[in-house]
Amino acid sequence: MLFFLIISPRVLGTLIVLKYPYPWRVEEPSIYESLGTKEGYLLKQGAVVKSWKQRWFTLRRNELKYFKDQMYEEPIRTLDLKACSAVQFDYSQERINCFCLVFPERTFYLCAKTGVEADEWIKILRWKLVSFSMLRFAHRAVRNYLKTSLVLVQFSDQYMQSKKYHSTSGASIEY
């Protein structure tokens, strides 16, 4: 069964027909997969014991996974970058080439072997964060637009109903 939402042409000037349900989660085309991916070894500081351990990191879509080693198939942890609020160089550590990822529940401290490598990780992670925030903004704007349009359509229909007058012969006359 297909549902259609029709937005009044009186409000917007053109008739727009939207199919429901709208696919809110649109998959990235496979051609773009290699553009936003990165993998490599980084040092990661432990959460409780503040020692540094080398881990294999993979970045694909909105997930940053880290593994004990490149050969392991099961990640130690998967970080959803949609929840990340910032990626920045970190100079508070005793090590060089460090950066951090700020999440609501924890800040992850990572170090690359070189400054160039750290810069590459930071650039791609920031690009991901900007992409997610733009998508959230676009979804919010479309959702607000649709809500506003529907309210205007409902108001417009109610207004038009109030402008109908009945003649003495029973025919409706619109002014």
Coordinates of C-alpha atoms in Angstrom, one line a residue:
M1 CA 0.0 0.0 0.0
L2 CA 1.4 3.4 -1.0
F3 CA 0.5 6.6 0.9
F4 CA 0.8 10.0 -0.7
L5 CA 1.2 13.4 0.9
I6 CA -0.1 16.3 -1.2
I7 CA 1.0 19.8 -0.2
S8 CA -1.5 22.4 -1.4
P9 CA -0.4 24.4 -4.5
R10 CA -2.1 27.5 -2.9
V11 CA 0.5 27.6 -0.2
L12 CA 3.7 26.7 -2.2
G13 CA 2.8 27.6 -5.8
T14 CA 3.6 24.1 -7.1
L15 CA 2.1 20.7 -6.3
I16 CA 4.6 18.4 -4.6
V17 CA 3.8 14.7 -4.1
L18 CA 5.9 12.8 -1.6
K19 CA 5.8 9.0 -1.3
Y20 CA 5.5 7.7 2.3
P21 CA 7.4 6.2 3.9
Y22 CA 10.4 8.4 3.0
P23 CA 13.7 6.5 3.4
W24 CA 15.3 8.5 6.2
R25 CA 18.4 6.4 6.2
V26 CA 20.0 6.7 2.8
E27 CA 23.0 4.5 2.2
E28 CA 26.2 6.0 0.8
P29 CA 26.8 4.9 -2.8
S30 CA 29.6 2.3 -3.0
I31 CA 31.6 4.7 -5.2
Y32 CA 32.1 7.0 -2.3
E33 CA 33.2 4.3 0.2
S34 CA 36.9 4.7 -0.6
L35 CA 36.8 8.5 -0.2
G36 CA 35.9 8.6 3.4
T37 CA 38.0 5.6 4.7
K38 CA 41.3 5.4 6.4
E39 CA 43.1 2.7 8.4
G40 CA 46.4 2.4 10.2
Y41 CA 48.1 1.9 13.5
L42 CA 47.7 4.5 16.2
L43 CA 48.7 4.6 19.9
K44 CA 45.6 4.8 22.2
Q45 CA 45.6 5.8 25.8
G46 CA 43.7 3.5 28.1
A47 CA 40.6 4.7 29.9
V48 CA 41.5 3.5 33.4
V49 CA 45.2 2.6 33.3
K50 CA 46.7 5.5 31.3
S51 CA 49.2 3.4 29.4
W52 CA 49.6 3.6 25.7
K53 CA 48.9 0.7 23.4
Q54 CA 49.2 0.3 19.7
R55 CA 45.9 -0.5 18.0
W56 CA 44.8 -1.0 14.4
F57 CA 42.1 1.6 13.5
T58 CA 39.7 1.5 10.6
L59 CA 37.4 4.4 9.6
R60 CA 34.4 3.6 7.4
R61 CA 31.3 5.7 7.1
N62 CA 30.3 6.8 10.6
E63 CA 32.3 4.1 12.5
L64 CA 35.8 4.3 13.8
K65 CA 36.8 0.8 15.0
Y66 CA 39.9 -0.3 16.7
F67 CA 41.4 -3.8 16.9
K68 CA 44.1 -5.4 18.9
D69 CA 46.0 -6.0 15.7
Q70 CA 45.5 -5.7 11.9
M71 CA 44.9 -9.5 11.8
Y72 CA 42.0 -9.5 14.2
E73 CA 38.5 -9.5 12.7
E74 CA 36.5 -8.6 15.8
P75 CA 37.0 -5.0 17.0
I76 CA 37.7 -4.1 20.6
R77 CA 35.3 -1.2 20.3
T78 CA 33.3 0.6 17.6
L79 CA 32.9 4.4 18.0
D80 CA 29.9 6.1 16.4
L81 CA 31.3 9.4 15.1
K82 CA 27.8 10.8 15.0
A83 CA 28.1 11.2 18.8
C84 CA 31.6 12.8 18.5
S85 CA 31.5 16.5 19.2
A86 CA 35.2 17.5 18.4
V87 CA 38.5 16.2 16.9
Q88 CA 41.5 18.3 17.7
F89 CA 45.3 18.2 18.3
D90 CA 46.1 17.5 21.9
Y91 CA 49.2 19.0 23.5
S92 CA 48.4 17.9 27.1
Q93 CA 50.1 14.5 26.7
E94 CA 53.8 13.8 27.1
R95 CA 53.9 12.4 23.6
I96 CA 53.9 14.3 20.3
N97 CA 51.5 13.9 17.3
C98 CA 48.6 13.4 19.6
F99 CA 44.9 14.2 19.0
C100 CA 41.7 13.6 20.8
L101 CA 38.1 12.7 20.0
V102 CA 35.6 14.1 22.3
F103 CA 32.5 12.0 23.1
P104 CA 29.8 12.7 25.7
E105 CA 31.0 9.8 27.9
R106 CA 34.7 9.9 27.3
T107 CA 37.6 11.6 25.4
F108 CA 39.8 9.3 23.5
Y109 CA 43.5 10.2 23.2
L110 CA 45.4 8.9 20.1
C111 CA 48.9 9.4 18.8
A112 CA 50.2 8.9 15.3
K113 CA 53.8 8.2 14.4
T114 CA 54.3 11.4 12.4
G115 CA 52.7 14.9 12.4
V116 CA 51.6 14.3 8.8
E117 CA 49.8 11.1 9.7
A118 CA 48.1 12.8 12.7
D119 CA 47.0 15.7 10.4
E120 CA 45.5 13.2 7.9
W121 CA 43.5 11.5 10.6
I122 CA 42.3 14.8 12.0
K123 CA 41.3 16.1 8.6
I124 CA 39.3 13.1 7.6
L125 CA 37.6 12.8 11.0
R126 CA 36.7 16.5 11.0
W127 CA 35.3 16.1 7.5
K128 CA 33.2 13.3 8.7
L129 CA 31.9 15.4 11.6
V130 CA 31.0 18.3 9.4
S131 CA 29.2 15.9 7.0
F132 CA 27.1 14.5 9.8
S133 CA 26.2 17.9 11.2
M134 CA 25.2 19.1 7.7
L135 CA 23.0 16.0 7.3
R136 CA 21.4 16.6 10.7
F137 CA 20.8 20.2 9.7
A138 CA 19.3 19.2 6.4
H139 CA 17.0 16.5 8.0
R140 CA 15.9 19.0 10.6
A141 CA 15.2 21.7 8.0
V142 CA 13.2 19.3 5.8
R143 CA 11.2 18.1 8.8
N144 CA 10.5 21.6 10.0
Y145 CA 9.5 22.7 6.4
L146 CA 7.1 19.8 6.1
K147 CA 5.6 20.5 9.5
T148 CA 5.2 24.1 8.7
S149 CA 3.8 23.4 5.2
L150 CA 1.2 20.9 6.6
V151 CA 0.1 23.5 9.2
L152 CA -0.2 26.1 6.5
V153 CA -2.2 23.7 4.3
Q154 CA -4.5 22.9 7.2
F155 CA -4.9 26.6 8.0
S156 CA -5.5 27.4 4.3
D157 CA -8.1 24.6 4.0
Q158 CA -9.9 25.8 7.1
Y159 CA -9.8 29.4 5.9
M160 CA -11.2 28.4 2.5
Q161 CA -14.0 26.5 4.2
S162 CA -14.9 29.5 6.2
K163 CA -15.1 31.6 3.0
K164 CA -17.8 29.3 1.5
Y165 CA -21.3 30.7 1.6
H166 CA -24.4 28.9 0.7
S167 CA -26.9 30.6 -1.6
T168 CA -30.7 30.3 -1.0
S169 CA -30.8 27.7 -3.8
G170 CA -28.4 25.4 -1.9
A171 CA -25.4 25.9 -4.2
S172 CA -22.1 26.8 -2.7
I173 CA -20.6 30.2 -3.7
E174 CA -16.9 31.0 -3.0
Y175 CA -15.6 34.5 -2.6

